[in-house]
Short mmCIF file of C-alpha atoms in Angstrom, two decimals:
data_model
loop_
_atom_site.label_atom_id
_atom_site.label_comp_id
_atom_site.label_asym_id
_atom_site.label_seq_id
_atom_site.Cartn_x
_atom_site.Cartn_y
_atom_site.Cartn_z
CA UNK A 76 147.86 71.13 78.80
CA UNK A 77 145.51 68.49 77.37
CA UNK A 78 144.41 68.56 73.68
CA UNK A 79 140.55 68.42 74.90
CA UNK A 80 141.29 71.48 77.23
CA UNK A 81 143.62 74.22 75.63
CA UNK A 82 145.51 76.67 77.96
CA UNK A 83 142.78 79.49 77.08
CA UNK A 84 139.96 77.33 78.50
CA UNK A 85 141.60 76.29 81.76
CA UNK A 86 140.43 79.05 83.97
CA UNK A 87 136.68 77.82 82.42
CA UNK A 88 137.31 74.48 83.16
CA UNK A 89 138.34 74.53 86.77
CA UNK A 90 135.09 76.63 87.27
CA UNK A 91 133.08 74.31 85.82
CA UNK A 92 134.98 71.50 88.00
CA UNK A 93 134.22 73.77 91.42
CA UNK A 94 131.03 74.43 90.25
CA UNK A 95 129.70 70.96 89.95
CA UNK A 96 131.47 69.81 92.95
CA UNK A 97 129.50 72.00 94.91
CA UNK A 98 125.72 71.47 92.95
CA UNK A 99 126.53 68.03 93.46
CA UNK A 100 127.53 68.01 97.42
CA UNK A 101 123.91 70.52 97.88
CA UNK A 102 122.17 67.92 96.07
CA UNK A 103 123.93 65.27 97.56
CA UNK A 104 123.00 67.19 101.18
CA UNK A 105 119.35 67.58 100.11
CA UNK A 106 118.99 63.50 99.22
CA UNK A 107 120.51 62.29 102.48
CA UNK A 108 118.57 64.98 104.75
CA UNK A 109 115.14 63.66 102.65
CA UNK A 110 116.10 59.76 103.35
CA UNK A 111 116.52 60.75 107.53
CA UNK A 112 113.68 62.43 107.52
CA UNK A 113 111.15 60.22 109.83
CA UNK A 114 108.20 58.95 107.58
CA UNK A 115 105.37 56.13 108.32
CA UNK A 116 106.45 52.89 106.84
CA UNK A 117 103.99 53.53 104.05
CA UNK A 118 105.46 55.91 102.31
CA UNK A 119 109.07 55.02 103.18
CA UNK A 120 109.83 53.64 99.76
CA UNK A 121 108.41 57.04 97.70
CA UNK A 122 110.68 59.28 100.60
CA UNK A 123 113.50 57.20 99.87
CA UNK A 124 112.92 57.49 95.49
CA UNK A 125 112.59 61.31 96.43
CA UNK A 126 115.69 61.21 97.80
CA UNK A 127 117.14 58.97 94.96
CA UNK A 128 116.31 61.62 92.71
CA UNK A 129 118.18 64.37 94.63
CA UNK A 130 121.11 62.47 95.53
CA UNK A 131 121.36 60.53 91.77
CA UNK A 132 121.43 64.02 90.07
CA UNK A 133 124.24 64.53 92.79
CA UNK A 134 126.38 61.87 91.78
CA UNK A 135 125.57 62.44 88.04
CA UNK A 136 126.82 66.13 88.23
CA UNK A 137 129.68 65.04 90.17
CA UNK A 138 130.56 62.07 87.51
CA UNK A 139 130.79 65.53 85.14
CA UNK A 140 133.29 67.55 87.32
CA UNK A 141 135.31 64.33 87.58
CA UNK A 142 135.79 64.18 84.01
CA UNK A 143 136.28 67.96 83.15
CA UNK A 144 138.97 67.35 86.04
CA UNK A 145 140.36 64.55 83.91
CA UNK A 146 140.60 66.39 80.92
CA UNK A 147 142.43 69.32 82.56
CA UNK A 148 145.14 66.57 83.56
CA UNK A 149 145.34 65.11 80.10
CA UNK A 150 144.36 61.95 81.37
CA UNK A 151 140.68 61.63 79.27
CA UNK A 152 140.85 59.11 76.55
CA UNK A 153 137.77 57.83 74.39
CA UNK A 154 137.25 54.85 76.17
CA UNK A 155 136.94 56.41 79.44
CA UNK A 156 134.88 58.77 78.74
CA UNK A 157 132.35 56.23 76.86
CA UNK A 158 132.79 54.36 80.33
CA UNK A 159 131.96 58.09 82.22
CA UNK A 160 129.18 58.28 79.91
CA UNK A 161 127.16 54.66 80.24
CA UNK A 162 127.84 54.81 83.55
CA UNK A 163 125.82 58.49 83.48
CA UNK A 164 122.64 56.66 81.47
CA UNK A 165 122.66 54.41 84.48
CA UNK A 166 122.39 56.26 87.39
CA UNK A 167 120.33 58.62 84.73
CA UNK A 168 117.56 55.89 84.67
CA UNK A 169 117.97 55.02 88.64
CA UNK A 170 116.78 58.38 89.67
CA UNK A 171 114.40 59.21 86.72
CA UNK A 172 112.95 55.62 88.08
CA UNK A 173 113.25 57.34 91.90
CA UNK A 174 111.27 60.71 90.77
CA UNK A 175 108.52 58.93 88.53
CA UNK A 176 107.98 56.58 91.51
CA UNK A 177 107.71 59.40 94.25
CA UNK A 178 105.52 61.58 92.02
CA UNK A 179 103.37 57.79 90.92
CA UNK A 180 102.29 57.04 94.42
CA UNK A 181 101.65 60.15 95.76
CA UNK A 182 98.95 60.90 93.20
CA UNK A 183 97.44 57.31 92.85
CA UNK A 184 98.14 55.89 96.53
CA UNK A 185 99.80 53.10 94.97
CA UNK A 186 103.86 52.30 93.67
CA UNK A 187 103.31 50.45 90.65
CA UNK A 188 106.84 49.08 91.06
CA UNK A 189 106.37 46.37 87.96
CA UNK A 190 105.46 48.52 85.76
CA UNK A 191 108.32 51.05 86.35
CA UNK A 192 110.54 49.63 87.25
CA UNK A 193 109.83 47.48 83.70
CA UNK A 194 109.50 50.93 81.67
CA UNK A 195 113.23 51.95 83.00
CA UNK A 196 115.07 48.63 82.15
CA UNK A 197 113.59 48.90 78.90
CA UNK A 198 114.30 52.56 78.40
CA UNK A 199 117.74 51.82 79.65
CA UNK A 200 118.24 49.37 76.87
CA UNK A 201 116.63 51.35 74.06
CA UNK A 202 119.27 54.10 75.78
CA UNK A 203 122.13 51.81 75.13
CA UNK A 204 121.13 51.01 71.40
CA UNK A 205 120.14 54.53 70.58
CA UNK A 206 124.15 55.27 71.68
CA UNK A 207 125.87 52.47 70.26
CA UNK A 208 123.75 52.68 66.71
CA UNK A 209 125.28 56.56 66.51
CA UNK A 210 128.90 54.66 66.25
CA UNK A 211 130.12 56.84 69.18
CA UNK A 212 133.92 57.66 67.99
CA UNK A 213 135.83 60.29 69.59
CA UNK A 214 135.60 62.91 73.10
CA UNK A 215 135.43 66.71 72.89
CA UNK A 216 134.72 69.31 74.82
CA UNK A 217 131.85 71.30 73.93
CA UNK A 218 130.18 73.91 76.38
CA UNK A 219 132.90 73.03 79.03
CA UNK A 220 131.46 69.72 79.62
CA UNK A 221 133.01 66.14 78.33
CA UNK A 222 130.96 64.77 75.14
CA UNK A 223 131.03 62.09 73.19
CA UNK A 224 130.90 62.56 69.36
CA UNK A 225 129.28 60.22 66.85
CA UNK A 226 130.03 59.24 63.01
CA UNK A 227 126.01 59.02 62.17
CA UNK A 228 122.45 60.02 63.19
CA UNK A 229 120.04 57.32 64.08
CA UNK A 230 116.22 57.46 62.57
CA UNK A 231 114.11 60.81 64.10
CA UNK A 232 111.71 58.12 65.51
CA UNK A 233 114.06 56.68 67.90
CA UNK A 234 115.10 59.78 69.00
CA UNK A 235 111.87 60.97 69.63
CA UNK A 236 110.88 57.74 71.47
CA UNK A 237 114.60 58.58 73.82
CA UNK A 238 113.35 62.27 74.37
CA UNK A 239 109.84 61.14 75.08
CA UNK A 240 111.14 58.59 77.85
CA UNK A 241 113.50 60.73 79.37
CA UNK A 242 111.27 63.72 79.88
CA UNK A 243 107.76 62.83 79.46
CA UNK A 244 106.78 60.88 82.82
CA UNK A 245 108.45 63.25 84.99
CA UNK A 246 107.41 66.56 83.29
CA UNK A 247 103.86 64.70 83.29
CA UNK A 248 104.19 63.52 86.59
CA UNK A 249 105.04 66.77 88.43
CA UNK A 250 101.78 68.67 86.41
CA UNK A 251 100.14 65.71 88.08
CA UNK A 252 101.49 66.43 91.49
CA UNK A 253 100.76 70.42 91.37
CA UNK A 254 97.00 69.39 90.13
CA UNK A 255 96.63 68.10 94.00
CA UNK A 256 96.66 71.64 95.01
CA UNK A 257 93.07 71.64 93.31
CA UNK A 258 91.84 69.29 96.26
CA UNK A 259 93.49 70.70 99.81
CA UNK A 260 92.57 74.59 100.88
CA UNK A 261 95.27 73.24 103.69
CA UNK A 262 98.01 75.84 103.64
CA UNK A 263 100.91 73.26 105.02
CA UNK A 264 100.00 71.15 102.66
CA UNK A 265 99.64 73.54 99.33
CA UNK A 266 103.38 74.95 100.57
CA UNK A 267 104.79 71.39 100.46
CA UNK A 268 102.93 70.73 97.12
CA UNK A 269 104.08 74.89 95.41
CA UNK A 270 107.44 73.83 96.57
CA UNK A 271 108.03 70.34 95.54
CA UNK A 272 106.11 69.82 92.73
CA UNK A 273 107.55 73.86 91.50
CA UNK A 274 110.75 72.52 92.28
CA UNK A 275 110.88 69.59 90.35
CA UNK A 276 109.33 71.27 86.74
CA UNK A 277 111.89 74.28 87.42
CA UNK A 278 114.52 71.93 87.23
CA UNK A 279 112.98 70.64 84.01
CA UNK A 280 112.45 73.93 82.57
CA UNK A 281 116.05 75.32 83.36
CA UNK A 282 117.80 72.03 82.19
CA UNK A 283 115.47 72.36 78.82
CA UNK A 284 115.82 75.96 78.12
CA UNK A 285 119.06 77.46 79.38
CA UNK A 286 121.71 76.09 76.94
CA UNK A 287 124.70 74.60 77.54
CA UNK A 288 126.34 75.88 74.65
CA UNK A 289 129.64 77.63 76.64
CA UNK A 290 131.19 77.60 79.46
CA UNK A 291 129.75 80.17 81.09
CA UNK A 292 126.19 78.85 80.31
CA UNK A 293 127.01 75.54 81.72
CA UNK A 294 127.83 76.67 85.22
CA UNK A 295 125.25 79.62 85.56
CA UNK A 296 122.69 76.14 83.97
CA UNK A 297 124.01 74.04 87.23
CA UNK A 298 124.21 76.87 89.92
CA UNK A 299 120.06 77.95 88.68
CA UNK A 300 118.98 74.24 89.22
CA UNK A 301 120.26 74.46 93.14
CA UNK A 302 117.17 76.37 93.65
CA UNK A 303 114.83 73.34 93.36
CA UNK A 304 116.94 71.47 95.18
CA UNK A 305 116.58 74.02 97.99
CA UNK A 306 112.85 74.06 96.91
CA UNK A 307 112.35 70.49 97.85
CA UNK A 308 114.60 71.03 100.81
CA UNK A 309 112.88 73.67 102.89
CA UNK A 310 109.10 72.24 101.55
CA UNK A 311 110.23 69.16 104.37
CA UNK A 312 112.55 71.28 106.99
CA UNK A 313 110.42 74.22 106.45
CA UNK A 314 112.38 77.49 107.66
CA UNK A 315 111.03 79.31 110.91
CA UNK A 316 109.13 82.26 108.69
CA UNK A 317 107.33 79.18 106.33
CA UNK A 318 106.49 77.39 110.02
CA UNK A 319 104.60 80.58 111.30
CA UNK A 320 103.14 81.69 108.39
CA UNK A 321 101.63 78.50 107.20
CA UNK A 322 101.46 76.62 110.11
CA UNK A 323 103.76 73.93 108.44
CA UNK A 324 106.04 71.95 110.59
CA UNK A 325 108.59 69.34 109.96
CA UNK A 326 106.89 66.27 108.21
CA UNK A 327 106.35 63.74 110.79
CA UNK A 328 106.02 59.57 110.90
CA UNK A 329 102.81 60.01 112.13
CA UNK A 330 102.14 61.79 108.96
CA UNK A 331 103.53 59.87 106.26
CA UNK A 332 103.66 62.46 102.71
CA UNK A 333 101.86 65.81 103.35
CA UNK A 334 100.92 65.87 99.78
CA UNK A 335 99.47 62.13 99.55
CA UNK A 336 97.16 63.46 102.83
CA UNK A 337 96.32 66.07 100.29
CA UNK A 338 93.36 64.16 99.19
CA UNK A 339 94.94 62.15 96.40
CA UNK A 340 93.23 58.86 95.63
#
């Protein structure tokens, strides 16, 4: 057995590795069933960051089983899991650029794609420095998952600026998105708007507030943020009970995003 994963932990660890797996293949399933779905050419580029965002977090949580599974063969070494890690802040920044962008033109009409796609690159960078200037030196495992450990801290401003840009536009943006209920009495369209826009701050909540501090934690963490997933899921291919009760039906071409019709600007 590896010196990251101990013999006690094992049991833990191919959990954790099962467990991801299968987040990552229901995310992964959610993405590619939003990117099929048929949308006006419009919106076509906010369906298809929707679905970035789904199918991103899929590969990121993936990316994690792969390298608990690495450990558990002895086969994890610093450098790899640095590479496991930048790798992580980039398709980190892809889909947080994918949700931003959905959640941006559905409430103002337009994409904005200069400016964000400008605020990611330079959050990606400030990313990279904010790692690098920690002098990242060694691999653990802490919580079941794969983490890097550092010789120093960096200055509480640049860590604020980090936590700011990871979480504020898309805890902002999906307050936004459930303030659109405010302008519809439409009950198709307040479903699509409970469940997407509830989906997306659950998963924000639950990745904020349930720790990741053991094993255990980690994979009850990863199988509670499914449920958004699902959320987002059944808001588009809305189950047979959802179609009769609120007259919802599956989104259309012909109707581009239910929640833009909402009566966003």
């Amino acid at each position: 057995m590896s010196a990251l994963v101990p013999s006690s932990q094992l049991p833990s660890a191919v959990a954790i590795v099962v467990v991801s797996l299968g987040v990552a293949a229901v995310y992964g399933f959610v993405g590619v069933r939003l990117y099929r779905r048929p949308i006006a050419p419009a919106a076509r580029l906010a369906s298809t960051q929707l679905a970035l965002w789904w199918g991103g977090l899929g590969a990121v949580t993936a990316l994690g089983g792969i390298q608990v599974a690495v450990a558990v063969a002895g086969a994890m070494s610093f450098p790899l899991a640095l590479t496991f890690y930048l790798l992580s802040v980039l398709l980190d920044c892809a889909f947080l650029w994918g949700l931003v962008g959905f959640l941006t033109y559905v409430y103002t009409g337009r994409y904005h794609l200069v400016a964000l796609s400008g605020f990611y690159a330079w959050f990606y960078v400030t990313v990279l420095y904010f790692v690098f200037s920690k002098q990242p030196h060694a691999v653990a495992m802490v919580g079941g998952q794969v983490t890097i450990e550092y010789l120093s801290a960096v200055a509480p401003a640049l860590t604020v600026i980090v936590v700011l840009g990871l979480l504020g536009p898309e805890i902002v943006g999906a307050i936004l998105y459930l303030s659109l209920l405010r302008r519809t009495h439409d009950a198709a369209r307040r479903y699509r708007i409970w469940l997407v826009g509830g989906g997306i701050l659950l998963w924000f909540l639950l990745d904020l507030f349930v720790p990741s501090s053991t094993a255990n934690w980690t994979i009850a963490r990863g199988v509670l943020q499914v449920i958004p997933g699902l959320m987002s899921l059944i808001a588009f291919f809305p189950p047979e009970w959802a179609r009769r009760r609120y007259g919802v039906t599956v989104v259309s071409s012909s109707e581009g995003l239910a929640e833009k019709a909402a009566g966003s600007p």
